[in-house]
């Protein structure tokens, strides 16, 4: 199971772009990179997933370099409501597979 | 948008009592999961369930825990004899299956064991 390392916390201001980098040096060939978001007292919520290169959806972008040993979640123009914990998960993306959460990155968006 | 729902939102119980946490997964989803999160700690996997049987369980999921899908809509987690250390937020999740692996989480049940 690929271990992930991400910053414990990050502060930002409204309207700024937030980039969270996750290291996963021993990622396996079949592993995907998935990011979840968790607001206080709520369940985690899927944000984005990728295997390589760049993925973008209406919420975020995910940048994955060619060696796949790290990935960066980019949140454009954050608002106060983006204050949450963001988790980087690495593993085989298959039906029924458990998700293994690390400590996540606590992002605080200030006015 | 379909959601996973959980009841109750909060439960307080005495040590040694049995509790049943209830979940209604997203309709047509085939895989069901329970996770827990002790206050200030990581989200931890407990168990996955498919085709009316446990697919995988963690070391946390010992004989005190059981899961059941009693009908076509509910998915329950039973803790037979609660301990103080079972106090946590319990999250149910579901996923559609092959081609739909994203797990959708419910809002959680906060369990407090006194």
mmCIF file with all atom_site columns, C-alpha atoms in Angstrom, chain A:
data_model
loop_
_atom_site.group_PDB
_atom_site.id
_atom_site.type_symbol
_atom_site.label_atom_id
_atom_site.label_alt_id
_atom_site.label_comp_id
_atom_site.label_asym_id
_atom_site.label_entity_id
_atom_site.label_seq_id
_atom_site.pdbx_PDB_ins_code
_atom_site.Cartn_x
_atom_site.Cartn_y
_atom_site.Cartn_z
_atom_site.occupancy
_atom_site.B_iso_or_equiv
_atom_site.pdbx_formal_charge
_atom_site.auth_seq_id
_atom_site.auth_comp_id
_atom_site.auth_asym_id
_atom_site.auth_atom_id
_atom_site.pdbx_PDB_model_num
ATOM 1   C CA . UNK A 1 1   ? 0.000   0.000  0.000   1.00 0.00 ? 1   UNK A CA 1
ATOM 2   C CA . UNK A 1 2   ? 1.515   3.284  -1.122  1.00 0.00 ? 2   UNK A CA 1
ATOM 3   C CA . UNK A 1 3   ? 2.154   5.639  1.781   1.00 0.00 ? 3   UNK A CA 1
ATOM 4   C CA . UNK A 1 4   ? 1.255   9.273  1.272   1.00 0.00 ? 4   UNK A CA 1
ATOM 5   C CA . UNK A 1 5   ? 2.741   12.399 2.797   1.00 0.00 ? 5   UNK A CA 1
ATOM 6   C CA . UNK A 1 6   ? 1.008   15.741 2.671   1.00 0.00 ? 6   UNK A CA 1
ATOM 7   C CA . UNK A 1 7   ? 1.267   18.991 4.649   1.00 0.00 ? 7   UNK A CA 1
ATOM 8   C CA . UNK A 1 8   ? -0.574  18.967 7.938   1.00 0.00 ? 8   UNK A CA 1
ATOM 9   C CA . UNK A 1 9   ? -2.114  22.375 7.376   1.00 0.00 ? 9   UNK A CA 1
ATOM 10  C CA . UNK A 1 10  ? -2.235  25.335 5.007   1.00 0.00 ? 10  UNK A CA 1
ATOM 11  C CA . UNK A 1 11  ? -3.706  28.802 5.313   1.00 0.00 ? 11  UNK A CA 1
ATOM 12  C CA . UNK A 1 12  ? -5.028  30.805 2.416   1.00 0.00 ? 12  UNK A CA 1
ATOM 13  C CA . UNK A 1 13  ? -7.222  33.793 1.653   1.00 0.00 ? 13  UNK A CA 1
ATOM 14  C CA . UNK A 1 14  ? -10.430 34.056 -0.265  1.00 0.00 ? 14  UNK A CA 1
ATOM 15  C CA . UNK A 1 15  ? -9.921  34.274 -3.999  1.00 0.00 ? 15  UNK A CA 1
ATOM 16  C CA . UNK A 1 16  ? -6.473  32.689 -3.947  1.00 0.00 ? 16  UNK A CA 1
ATOM 17  C CA . UNK A 1 17  ? -5.457  29.431 -5.542  1.00 0.00 ? 17  UNK A CA 1
ATOM 18  C CA . UNK A 1 18  ? -4.538  26.664 -3.129  1.00 0.00 ? 18  UNK A CA 1
ATOM 19  C CA . UNK A 1 19  ? -2.148  23.927 -4.142  1.00 0.00 ? 19  UNK A CA 1
ATOM 20  C CA . UNK A 1 20  ? -1.689  20.868 -1.966  1.00 0.00 ? 20  UNK A CA 1
ATOM 21  C CA . UNK A 1 21  ? 1.096   18.490 -2.866  1.00 0.00 ? 21  UNK A CA 1
ATOM 22  C CA . UNK A 1 22  ? 1.051   14.861 -1.867  1.00 0.00 ? 22  UNK A CA 1
ATOM 23  C CA . UNK A 1 23  ? 4.095   12.616 -2.026  1.00 0.00 ? 23  UNK A CA 1
ATOM 24  C CA . UNK A 1 24  ? 3.678   8.943  -2.824  1.00 0.00 ? 24  UNK A CA 1
ATOM 25  C CA . UNK A 1 25  ? 7.124   7.663  -3.711  1.00 0.00 ? 25  UNK A CA 1
ATOM 26  C CA . UNK A 1 26  ? 6.233   3.975  -3.784  1.00 0.00 ? 26  UNK A CA 1
ATOM 27  C CA . UNK A 1 27  ? 3.093   4.236  -5.871  1.00 0.00 ? 27  UNK A CA 1
ATOM 28  C CA . UNK A 1 28  ? 2.400   1.033  -7.768  1.00 0.00 ? 28  UNK A CA 1
ATOM 29  C CA . UNK A 1 29  ? 1.592   0.695  -11.446 1.00 0.00 ? 29  UNK A CA 1
ATOM 30  C CA . UNK A 1 30  ? -2.054  -0.098 -10.782 1.00 0.00 ? 30  UNK A CA 1
ATOM 31  C CA . UNK A 1 31  ? -2.569  2.659  -8.225  1.00 0.00 ? 31  UNK A CA 1
ATOM 32  C CA . UNK A 1 32  ? -4.778  5.658  -8.810  1.00 0.00 ? 32  UNK A CA 1
ATOM 33  C CA . UNK A 1 33  ? -4.575  8.965  -6.962  1.00 0.00 ? 33  UNK A CA 1
ATOM 34  C CA . UNK A 1 34  ? -7.797  10.148 -5.387  1.00 0.00 ? 34  UNK A CA 1
ATOM 35  C CA . UNK A 1 35  ? -8.594  13.225 -3.337  1.00 0.00 ? 35  UNK A CA 1
ATOM 36  C CA . UNK A 1 36  ? -11.380 13.535 -0.831  1.00 0.00 ? 36  UNK A CA 1
ATOM 37  C CA . UNK A 1 37  ? -12.604 16.568 1.086   1.00 0.00 ? 37  UNK A CA 1
ATOM 38  C CA . UNK A 1 38  ? -14.047 16.493 4.580   1.00 0.00 ? 38  UNK A CA 1
ATOM 39  C CA . UNK A 1 39  ? -15.882 19.306 6.297   1.00 0.00 ? 39  UNK A CA 1
ATOM 40  C CA . UNK A 1 40  ? -16.167 19.261 10.097  1.00 0.00 ? 40  UNK A CA 1
ATOM 41  C CA . UNK A 1 41  ? -18.630 16.660 11.358  1.00 0.00 ? 41  UNK A CA 1
ATOM 42  C CA . UNK A 1 42  ? -19.365 15.414 7.851   1.00 0.00 ? 42  UNK A CA 1
ATOM 43  C CA . UNK A 1 43  ? -18.374 12.401 5.809   1.00 0.00 ? 43  UNK A CA 1
ATOM 44  C CA . UNK A 1 44  ? -15.574 12.589 3.261   1.00 0.00 ? 44  UNK A CA 1
ATOM 45  C CA . UNK A 1 45  ? -16.570 13.699 -0.217  1.00 0.00 ? 45  UNK A CA 1
ATOM 46  C CA . UNK A 1 46  ? -14.885 12.642 -3.449  1.00 0.00 ? 46  UNK A CA 1
ATOM 47  C CA . UNK A 1 47  ? -13.265 15.550 -5.275  1.00 0.00 ? 47  UNK A CA 1
ATOM 48  C CA . UNK A 1 48  ? -11.126 14.226 -8.083  1.00 0.00 ? 48  UNK A CA 1
ATOM 49  C CA . UNK A 1 49  ? -9.125  11.261 -9.242  1.00 0.00 ? 49  UNK A CA 1
ATOM 50  C CA . UNK A 1 50  ? -6.369  10.673 -11.741 1.00 0.00 ? 50  UNK A CA 1
ATOM 51  C CA . UNK A 1 51  ? -3.781  8.234  -12.967 1.00 0.00 ? 51  UNK A CA 1
ATOM 52  C CA . UNK A 1 52  ? -1.344  10.460 -14.831 1.00 0.00 ? 52  UNK A CA 1
ATOM 53  C CA . UNK A 1 53  ? -0.991  13.914 -16.390 1.00 0.00 ? 53  UNK A CA 1
ATOM 54  C CA . UNK A 1 54  ? -3.722  16.384 -15.568 1.00 0.00 ? 54  UNK A CA 1
ATOM 55  C CA . UNK A 1 55  ? -7.353  16.009 -14.645 1.00 0.00 ? 55  UNK A CA 1
ATOM 56  C CA . UNK A 1 56  ? -9.776  18.884 -14.227 1.00 0.00 ? 56  UNK A CA 1
ATOM 57  C CA . UNK A 1 57  ? -13.366 19.012 -13.092 1.00 0.00 ? 57  UNK A CA 1
ATOM 58  C CA . UNK A 1 58  ? -15.704 21.738 -11.892 1.00 0.00 ? 58  UNK A CA 1
ATOM 59  C CA . UNK A 1 59  ? -14.175 21.703 -8.420  1.00 0.00 ? 59  UNK A CA 1
ATOM 60  C CA . UNK A 1 60  ? -10.439 21.188 -8.797  1.00 0.00 ? 60  UNK A CA 1
ATOM 61  C CA . UNK A 1 61  ? -7.503  20.185 -10.925 1.00 0.00 ? 61  UNK A CA 1
ATOM 62  C CA . UNK A 1 62  ? -5.093  17.370 -10.285 1.00 0.00 ? 62  UNK A CA 1
ATOM 63  C CA . UNK A 1 63  ? -1.576  17.494 -11.632 1.00 0.00 ? 63  UNK A CA 1
ATOM 64  C CA . UNK A 1 64  ? 0.417   14.279 -11.779 1.00 0.00 ? 64  UNK A CA 1
ATOM 65  C CA . UNK A 1 65  ? 3.998   14.317 -13.096 1.00 0.00 ? 65  UNK A CA 1
ATOM 66  C CA . UNK A 1 66  ? 5.304   11.587 -15.357 1.00 0.00 ? 66  UNK A CA 1
ATOM 67  C CA . UNK A 1 67  ? 6.989   9.648  -12.535 1.00 0.00 ? 67  UNK A CA 1
ATOM 68  C CA . UNK A 1 68  ? 3.738   9.718  -10.520 1.00 0.00 ? 68  UNK A CA 1
ATOM 69  C CA . UNK A 1 69  ? 5.675   9.989  -7.270  1.00 0.00 ? 69  UNK A CA 1
ATOM 70  C CA . UNK A 1 70  ? 3.705   13.040 -6.263  1.00 0.00 ? 70  UNK A CA 1
ATOM 71  C CA . UNK A 1 71  ? 0.517   14.829 -7.159  1.00 0.00 ? 71  UNK A CA 1
ATOM 72  C CA . UNK A 1 72  ? -0.850  18.310 -6.628  1.00 0.00 ? 72  UNK A CA 1
ATOM 73  C CA . UNK A 1 73  ? -4.446  19.205 -5.957  1.00 0.00 ? 73  UNK A CA 1
ATOM 74  C CA . UNK A 1 74  ? -5.249  22.699 -7.107  1.00 0.00 ? 74  UNK A CA 1
ATOM 75  C CA . UNK A 1 75  ? -8.281  24.567 -5.819  1.00 0.00 ? 75  UNK A CA 1
ATOM 76  C CA . UNK A 1 76  ? -8.872  27.721 -7.882  1.00 0.00 ? 76  UNK A CA 1
ATOM 77  C CA . UNK A 1 77  ? -10.133 30.898 -6.215  1.00 0.00 ? 77  UNK A CA 1
ATOM 78  C CA . UNK A 1 78  ? -11.022 29.418 -2.850  1.00 0.00 ? 78  UNK A CA 1
ATOM 79  C CA . UNK A 1 79  ? -13.836 30.712 -0.712  1.00 0.00 ? 79  UNK A CA 1
ATOM 80  C CA . UNK A 1 80  ? -14.477 30.443 3.014   1.00 0.00 ? 80  UNK A CA 1
ATOM 81  C CA . UNK A 1 81  ? -16.569 27.351 2.366   1.00 0.00 ? 81  UNK A CA 1
ATOM 82  C CA . UNK A 1 82  ? -13.510 25.523 1.057   1.00 0.00 ? 82  UNK A CA 1
ATOM 83  C CA . UNK A 1 83  ? -12.162 25.337 4.597   1.00 0.00 ? 83  UNK A CA 1
ATOM 84  C CA . UNK A 1 84  ? -11.869 21.597 5.138   1.00 0.00 ? 84  UNK A CA 1
ATOM 85  C CA . UNK A 1 85  ? -9.478  18.691 5.442   1.00 0.00 ? 85  UNK A CA 1
ATOM 86  C CA . UNK A 1 86  ? -8.209  17.354 2.120   1.00 0.00 ? 86  UNK A CA 1
ATOM 87  C CA . UNK A 1 87  ? -7.043  13.764 1.860   1.00 0.00 ? 87  UNK A CA 1
ATOM 88  C CA . UNK A 1 88  ? -4.773  12.261 -0.742  1.00 0.00 ? 88  UNK A CA 1
ATOM 89  C CA . UNK A 1 89  ? -5.385  8.537  -1.233  1.00 0.00 ? 89  UNK A CA 1
ATOM 90  C CA . UNK A 1 90  ? -3.365  6.187  -3.363  1.00 0.00 ? 90  UNK A CA 1
ATOM 91  C CA . UNK A 1 91  ? -4.458  2.691  -4.214  1.00 0.00 ? 91  UNK A CA 1
ATOM 92  C CA . UNK A 1 92  ? -6.080  0.341  -6.633  1.00 0.00 ? 92  UNK A CA 1
ATOM 93  C CA . UNK A 1 93  ? -9.339  1.822  -7.829  1.00 0.00 ? 93  UNK A CA 1
ATOM 94  C CA . UNK A 1 94  ? -11.700 -1.100 -7.879  1.00 0.00 ? 94  UNK A CA 1
ATOM 95  C CA . UNK A 1 95  ? -15.176 -1.902 -6.723  1.00 0.00 ? 95  UNK A CA 1
ATOM 96  C CA . UNK A 1 96  ? -15.274 -2.861 -3.095  1.00 0.00 ? 96  UNK A CA 1
ATOM 97  C CA . UNK A 1 97  ? -11.750 -1.765 -2.273  1.00 0.00 ? 97  UNK A CA 1
ATOM 98  C CA . UNK A 1 98  ? -11.329 -0.059 1.062   1.00 0.00 ? 98  UNK A CA 1
ATOM 99  C CA . UNK A 1 99  ? -10.125 3.510  1.223   1.00 0.00 ? 99  UNK A CA 1
ATOM 100 C CA . UNK A 1 100 ? -7.100  4.194  3.391   1.00 0.00 ? 100 UNK A CA 1
ATOM 101 C CA . UNK A 1 101 ? -7.044  7.716  4.731   1.00 0.00 ? 101 UNK A CA 1
ATOM 102 C CA . UNK A 1 102 ? -3.988  9.488  6.064   1.00 0.00 ? 102 UNK A CA 1
ATOM 103 C CA . UNK A 1 103 ? -3.955  12.549 8.222   1.00 0.00 ? 103 UNK A CA 1
ATOM 104 C CA . UNK A 1 104 ? -4.931  14.912 5.439   1.00 0.00 ? 104 UNK A CA 1
ATOM 105 C CA . UNK A 1 105 ? -4.201  18.604 4.995   1.00 0.00 ? 105 UNK A CA 1
ATOM 106 C CA . UNK A 1 106 ? -6.266  21.041 6.980   1.00 0.00 ? 106 UNK A CA 1
ATOM 107 C CA . UNK A 1 107 ? -6.916  24.064 4.761   1.00 0.00 ? 107 UNK A CA 1
ATOM 108 C CA . UNK A 1 108 ? -8.114  27.226 6.415   1.00 0.00 ? 108 UNK A CA 1
ATOM 109 C CA . UNK A 1 109 ? -9.424  29.942 4.129   1.00 0.00 ? 109 UNK A CA 1
ATOM 110 C CA . UNK A 1 110 ? -9.441  33.365 5.709   1.00 0.00 ? 110 UNK A CA 1
ATOM 111 C CA . UNK A 1 111 ? -11.479 36.384 4.628   1.00 0.00 ? 111 UNK A CA 1
#
